[in-house]
Amino acid sequence: LELSAGDLGNGQGEETQENVQGSQPRAVEIRPRREGVAQPGHPRSHESQEKRPAEDETRGLAELLTAASTAHLTTPAGTDCRFDLSGRSGNAHDCILDRPGKFSAFPNTEANISPVDGTAEGMIVFDGSIPNLRIGPLRVPVRCTVKQGSIGKVEGGPEADMIRKVWAEMGDAAVYNIAQLAIGLNPAIYMLTGVWAQDHGAFGTVHIGIGTSANLGGTTKAACHFDGMMYHPTLTLDGRVVLEGGELRI
């Protein structure tokens, strides 16, 4: 296994926004797109794709994340995790650079938030992909037990073994931090292929960022930041269902 800084993040995360705020440029990150084999994910119909612009959905969901105090995430694969969002602001990565200092990664389209550090509790099961470690689409789900905002146990197949090894070699407890809750909202991306920017924006998926959260509104700085994706998520904010089985309910 060969890993570069781009595979793991630089400890500030691959979605860094803080670097552009001071100088006030507008920044977009463009990564290559790759066709992949369809995974058992959430294909969105062409009819529903045209109902509402993706930027409206992204900004609207980011506002709901900002207003919420709690989030509850579940999936058919076994995810069942709760997050405290009190006082945190949602971020809209809508690929629309309409003001100085704004950051977005193309074609990634997502709404995300950094939960209050140390508060996430439950089980997170990645059954989609983990692009940052060159793992790509998962053959065996990776199960992560979460207590007091950190991952305490990682179970699964070879992919889980790789993750445990990489984290252990870093010698940094902060790499286990639950840093980010994010919803993919690009209607043109409906499968997970292992390509970083595409997978983050796959419509109707959720990904959890692990490690650094300081660049997303949190307080943790870790040796790395990477993300794991999941299919068919249901997300409730303060008891209101906003995403059900991968379909938006806003």
Tab-separated table of C-alpha atoms in Angstrom:
chain	number	residue	atom	x	y	z
A	1	LEU	CA	0.000	0.000	0.000
A	2	GLU	CA	1.384	3.396	-1.008
A	3	LEU	CA	-0.305	6.454	0.443
A	4	SER	CA	0.313	10.082	-0.398
A	5	ALA	CA	-0.792	13.274	1.313
A	6	GLY	CA	-3.671	13.403	-1.129
A	7	ASP	CA	-4.919	9.987	-0.035
A	8	LEU	CA	-5.189	10.843	3.635
A	9	GLY	CA	-5.584	14.598	3.641
A	10	ASN	CA	-3.012	16.923	5.139
A	11	GLY	CA	-4.438	17.071	8.631
A	12	GLN	CA	-6.549	20.053	7.599
A	13	GLY	CA	-8.871	17.953	5.443
A	14	GLU	CA	-9.339	17.802	1.698
A	15	GLU	CA	-12.238	20.254	1.786
A	16	THR	CA	-10.270	23.075	3.424
A	17	GLN	CA	-12.139	26.370	3.504
A	18	GLU	CA	-10.070	28.335	6.010
A	19	ASN	CA	-7.209	28.992	3.579
A	20	VAL	CA	-9.408	30.992	1.229
A	21	GLN	CA	-11.196	33.093	3.818
A	22	GLY	CA	-8.350	35.464	4.608
A	23	SER	CA	-7.404	36.498	1.084
A	24	GLN	CA	-11.001	36.428	-0.192
A	25	PRO	CA	-10.510	34.612	-3.523
A	26	ARG	CA	-13.102	32.327	-4.988
A	27	ALA	CA	-11.819	28.787	-5.232
A	28	VAL	CA	-13.024	25.678	-6.972
A	29	GLU	CA	-11.260	22.321	-6.946
A	30	ILE	CA	-11.661	20.295	-10.142
A	31	ARG	CA	-10.825	16.603	-10.149
A	32	PRO	CA	-11.024	14.085	-12.993
A	33	ARG	CA	-14.247	12.230	-13.551
A	34	ARG	CA	-14.218	8.491	-14.118
A	35	GLU	CA	-16.913	6.161	-15.290
A	36	GLY	CA	-17.446	3.161	-13.061
A	37	VAL	CA	-19.429	-0.020	-12.706
A	38	ALA	CA	-22.840	0.603	-11.198
A	39	GLN	CA	-23.042	-0.201	-7.518
A	40	PRO	CA	-26.195	-1.171	-5.615
A	41	GLY	CA	-26.847	2.436	-4.716
A	42	HIS	CA	-29.538	4.971	-5.279
A	43	PRO	CA	-30.192	5.783	-8.954
A	44	ARG	CA	-32.253	8.951	-9.119
A	45	SER	CA	-34.844	9.194	-11.873
A	46	HIS	CA	-34.392	11.807	-14.611
A	47	GLU	CA	-37.843	13.164	-13.766
A	48	SER	CA	-36.958	13.904	-10.136
A	49	GLN	CA	-33.574	15.341	-11.145
A	50	GLU	CA	-35.250	18.207	-12.979
A	51	LYS	CA	-37.687	19.227	-10.257
A	52	ARG	CA	-35.369	21.539	-8.330
A	53	PRO	CA	-31.896	23.022	-8.933
A	54	ALA	CA	-29.167	21.263	-6.977
A	55	GLU	CA	-27.908	24.559	-5.556
A	56	ASP	CA	-31.334	25.220	-3.970
A	57	GLU	CA	-31.370	21.785	-2.379
A	58	THR	CA	-27.805	22.184	-1.137
A	59	ARG	CA	-28.308	25.607	0.406
A	60	GLY	CA	-31.680	24.630	1.855
A	61	LEU	CA	-30.300	21.523	3.535
A	62	ALA	CA	-27.293	23.456	4.867
A	63	GLU	CA	-29.725	25.901	6.486
A	64	LEU	CA	-31.630	23.028	8.091
A	65	LEU	CA	-28.365	21.609	9.449
A	66	THR	CA	-27.526	25.004	10.934
A	67	ALA	CA	-30.926	25.300	12.621
A	68	ALA	CA	-30.883	21.769	14.072
A	69	SER	CA	-29.656	20.761	17.519
A	70	THR	CA	-29.614	16.994	16.950
A	71	ALA	CA	-29.261	14.541	14.074
A	72	HIS	CA	-30.033	10.830	13.861
A	73	LEU	CA	-28.627	8.763	10.979
A	74	THR	CA	-29.676	5.215	10.054
A	75	THR	CA	-29.140	2.882	7.082
A	76	PRO	CA	-30.325	-0.614	6.133
A	77	ALA	CA	-26.701	-1.796	6.511
A	78	GLY	CA	-26.781	-1.085	10.256
A	79	THR	CA	-25.812	2.551	10.781
A	80	ASP	CA	-27.557	3.988	13.840
A	81	CYS	CA	-25.778	7.069	15.149
A	82	ARG	CA	-26.783	10.299	16.881
A	83	PHE	CA	-24.991	13.645	16.649
A	84	ASP	CA	-25.146	16.910	18.600
A	85	LEU	CA	-25.235	19.856	16.176
A	86	SER	CA	-25.864	22.616	18.729
A	87	GLY	CA	-24.239	25.880	17.712
A	88	ARG	CA	-22.655	24.478	14.556
A	89	SER	CA	-23.181	25.925	11.077
A	90	GLY	CA	-24.014	23.904	7.981
A	91	ASN	CA	-21.863	24.302	4.867
A	92	ALA	CA	-23.204	24.360	1.291
A	93	HIS	CA	-20.819	23.086	-1.393
A	94	ASP	CA	-23.031	23.867	-4.371
A	95	CYS	CA	-20.368	24.584	-7.039
A	96	ILE	CA	-21.684	28.157	-7.285
A	97	LEU	CA	-18.910	30.660	-6.513
A	98	ASP	CA	-21.028	33.770	-6.028
A	99	ARG	CA	-19.166	35.607	-3.256
A	100	PRO	CA	-15.571	36.302	-2.215
A	101	GLY	CA	-14.009	33.657	0.003
A	102	LYS	CA	-16.367	30.858	-0.978
A	103	PHE	CA	-14.981	27.342	-1.545
A	104	SER	CA	-16.467	24.472	-3.528
A	105	ALA	CA	-15.130	21.263	-5.067
A	106	PHE	CA	-16.436	20.380	-8.537
A	107	PRO	CA	-18.343	18.137	-9.295
A	108	ASN	CA	-18.876	17.436	-5.591
A	109	THR	CA	-22.198	18.918	-4.459
A	110	GLU	CA	-23.016	18.438	-0.791
A	111	ALA	CA	-24.389	19.948	2.395
A	112	ASN	CA	-22.320	19.200	5.487
A	113	ILE	CA	-21.819	20.078	9.128
A	114	SER	CA	-19.277	19.289	11.819
A	115	PRO	CA	-21.012	17.776	14.873
A	116	VAL	CA	-19.972	18.988	18.306
A	117	ASP	CA	-16.663	17.271	19.021
A	118	GLY	CA	-16.947	14.390	21.473
A	119	THR	CA	-20.713	13.901	21.175
A	120	ALA	CA	-21.456	11.329	18.435
A	121	GLU	CA	-22.734	7.984	19.731
A	122	GLY	CA	-23.725	4.746	18.010
A	123	MET	CA	-22.773	2.569	15.051
A	124	ILE	CA	-21.582	3.741	11.637
A	125	VAL	CA	-21.487	1.229	8.776
A	126	PHE	CA	-19.760	2.180	5.545
A	127	ASP	CA	-21.209	0.056	2.733
A	128	GLY	CA	-20.498	2.355	-0.203
A	129	SER	CA	-16.896	3.435	-0.685
A	130	ILE	CA	-13.833	4.907	1.022
A	131	PRO	CA	-12.014	6.835	-1.723
A	132	ASN	CA	-9.250	8.514	0.300
A	133	LEU	CA	-7.295	5.342	1.144
A	134	ARG	CA	-7.506	4.037	-2.434
A	135	ILE	CA	-9.948	1.466	-1.154
A	136	GLY	CA	-12.748	2.549	-3.486
A	137	PRO	CA	-16.082	0.693	-3.587
A	138	LEU	CA	-16.324	-1.590	-0.564
A	139	ARG	CA	-16.545	-5.336	-0.975
A	140	VAL	CA	-17.201	-5.854	2.738
A	141	PRO	CA	-18.934	-3.217	4.884
A	142	VAL	CA	-16.781	-1.472	7.477
A	143	ARG	CA	-18.446	-1.217	10.902
A	144	CYS	CA	-17.302	1.512	13.286
A	145	THR	CA	-18.421	1.667	16.914
A	146	VAL	CA	-18.609	5.291	18.051
A	147	LYS	CA	-18.444	6.448	21.671
A	148	GLN	CA	-18.072	10.017	22.913
A	149	GLY	CA	-17.377	11.286	19.435
A	150	SER	CA	-14.584	8.855	18.536
A	151	ILE	CA	-14.328	5.498	16.809
A	152	GLY	CA	-13.422	2.825	19.331
A	153	LYS	CA	-13.678	-0.292	17.182
A	154	VAL	CA	-13.379	-1.014	13.449
A	155	GLU	CA	-14.685	-4.330	12.107
A	156	GLY	CA	-15.081	-5.873	8.667
A	157	GLY	CA	-12.907	-7.447	5.990
A	158	PRO	CA	-9.577	-6.455	4.424
A	159	GLU	CA	-10.657	-2.831	4.145
A	160	ALA	CA	-11.228	-2.601	7.891
A	161	ASP	CA	-7.822	-4.196	8.499
A	162	MET	CA	-6.188	-1.532	6.312
A	163	ILE	CA	-7.928	1.309	8.137
A	164	ARG	CA	-6.937	-0.001	11.571
A	165	LYS	CA	-3.320	-0.333	10.443
A	166	VAL	CA	-3.118	3.163	8.942
A	167	TRP	CA	-4.670	4.797	11.997
A	168	ALA	CA	-2.489	2.873	14.446
A	169	GLU	CA	0.682	3.879	12.577
A	170	MET	CA	-0.212	7.558	12.885
A	171	GLY	CA	-0.063	7.500	16.663
A	172	ASP	CA	-2.646	10.285	16.926
A	173	ALA	CA	-5.851	9.763	18.918
A	174	ALA	CA	-7.525	12.591	17.006
A	175	VAL	CA	-7.661	10.557	13.773
A	176	TYR	CA	-10.624	8.656	15.286
A	177	ASN	CA	-12.696	11.829	15.703
A	178	ILE	CA	-16.135	12.017	14.064
A	179	ALA	CA	-15.569	15.241	12.165
A	180	GLN	CA	-18.320	15.615	9.589
A	181	LEU	CA	-21.840	14.631	8.599
A	182	ALA	CA	-22.474	15.246	4.890
A	183	ILE	CA	-25.187	14.590	2.307
A	184	GLY	CA	-24.371	14.151	-1.396
A	185	LEU	CA	-26.661	16.208	-3.648
A	186	ASN	CA	-25.370	16.116	-7.232
A	187	PRO	CA	-28.280	14.705	-9.292
A	188	ALA	CA	-25.906	13.711	-12.112
A	189	ILE	CA	-23.911	11.370	-9.851
A	190	TYR	CA	-25.879	8.317	-8.735
A	191	MET	CA	-23.223	5.681	-8.055
A	192	LEU	CA	-20.061	5.363	-5.990
A	193	THR	CA	-16.940	4.635	-8.034
A	194	GLY	CA	-14.043	5.398	-5.688
A	195	VAL	CA	-13.298	8.797	-7.275
A	196	TRP	CA	-12.952	11.329	-4.447
A	197	ALA	CA	-14.953	14.292	-5.754
A	198	GLN	CA	-17.638	12.186	-7.432
A	199	ASP	CA	-18.321	9.989	-4.414
A	200	HIS	CA	-18.681	12.945	-2.068
A	201	GLY	CA	-21.441	14.368	-4.244
A	202	ALA	CA	-23.334	11.174	-5.152
A	203	PHE	CA	-26.993	12.035	-4.766
A	204	GLY	CA	-28.817	10.500	-1.839
A	205	THR	CA	-25.717	9.133	-0.129
A	206	VAL	CA	-24.293	10.227	3.212
A	207	HIS	CA	-20.637	10.296	4.130
A	208	ILE	CA	-18.985	10.656	7.504
A	209	GLY	CA	-15.707	12.537	7.765
A	210	ILE	CA	-13.193	11.249	10.302
A	211	GLY	CA	-10.211	13.113	11.771
A	212	THR	CA	-9.760	16.863	11.334
A	213	SER	CA	-12.863	18.993	11.860
A	214	ALA	CA	-11.299	22.433	12.427
A	215	ASN	CA	-11.719	23.410	8.764
A	216	LEU	CA	-15.423	22.503	8.834
A	217	GLY	CA	-16.506	24.351	11.962
A	218	GLY	CA	-15.208	21.924	14.595
A	219	THR	CA	-12.225	22.146	16.915
A	220	THR	CA	-10.199	18.987	16.225
A	221	LYS	CA	-6.952	18.966	14.246
A	222	ALA	CA	-5.698	15.497	13.386
A	223	ALA	CA	-2.952	13.899	11.314
A	224	CYS	CA	-5.494	13.105	8.582
A	225	HIS	CA	-9.059	13.444	7.402
A	226	PHE	CA	-10.876	10.929	5.258
A	227	ASP	CA	-14.451	9.962	4.473
A	228	GLY	CA	-16.594	6.862	4.239
A	229	MET	CA	-19.785	6.686	2.160
A	230	MET	CA	-23.047	4.836	2.753
A	231	TYR	CA	-26.112	3.967	0.697
A	232	HIS	CA	-29.847	4.478	1.361
A	233	PRO	CA	-29.475	6.706	4.443
A	234	THR	CA	-32.301	8.146	6.504
A	235	LEU	CA	-31.487	11.379	8.339
A	236	THR	CA	-33.648	13.167	10.866
A	237	LEU	CA	-32.930	16.647	12.250
A	238	ASP	CA	-34.630	17.441	15.566
A	239	GLY	CA	-37.036	14.607	14.785
A	240	ARG	CA	-37.873	15.811	11.256
A	241	VAL	CA	-37.056	13.443	8.398
A	242	VAL	CA	-35.070	15.334	5.756
A	243	LEU	CA	-33.640	12.311	3.915
A	244	GLU	CA	-35.415	8.952	3.737
A	245	GLY	CA	-33.753	5.948	2.125
A	246	GLY	CA	-31.713	8.321	-0.013
A	247	GLU	CA	-34.676	10.509	-1.085
A	248	LEU	CA	-34.874	14.144	-0.007
A	249	ARG	CA	-37.896	15.124	2.078
A	250	ILE	CA	-37.459	18.908	2.072
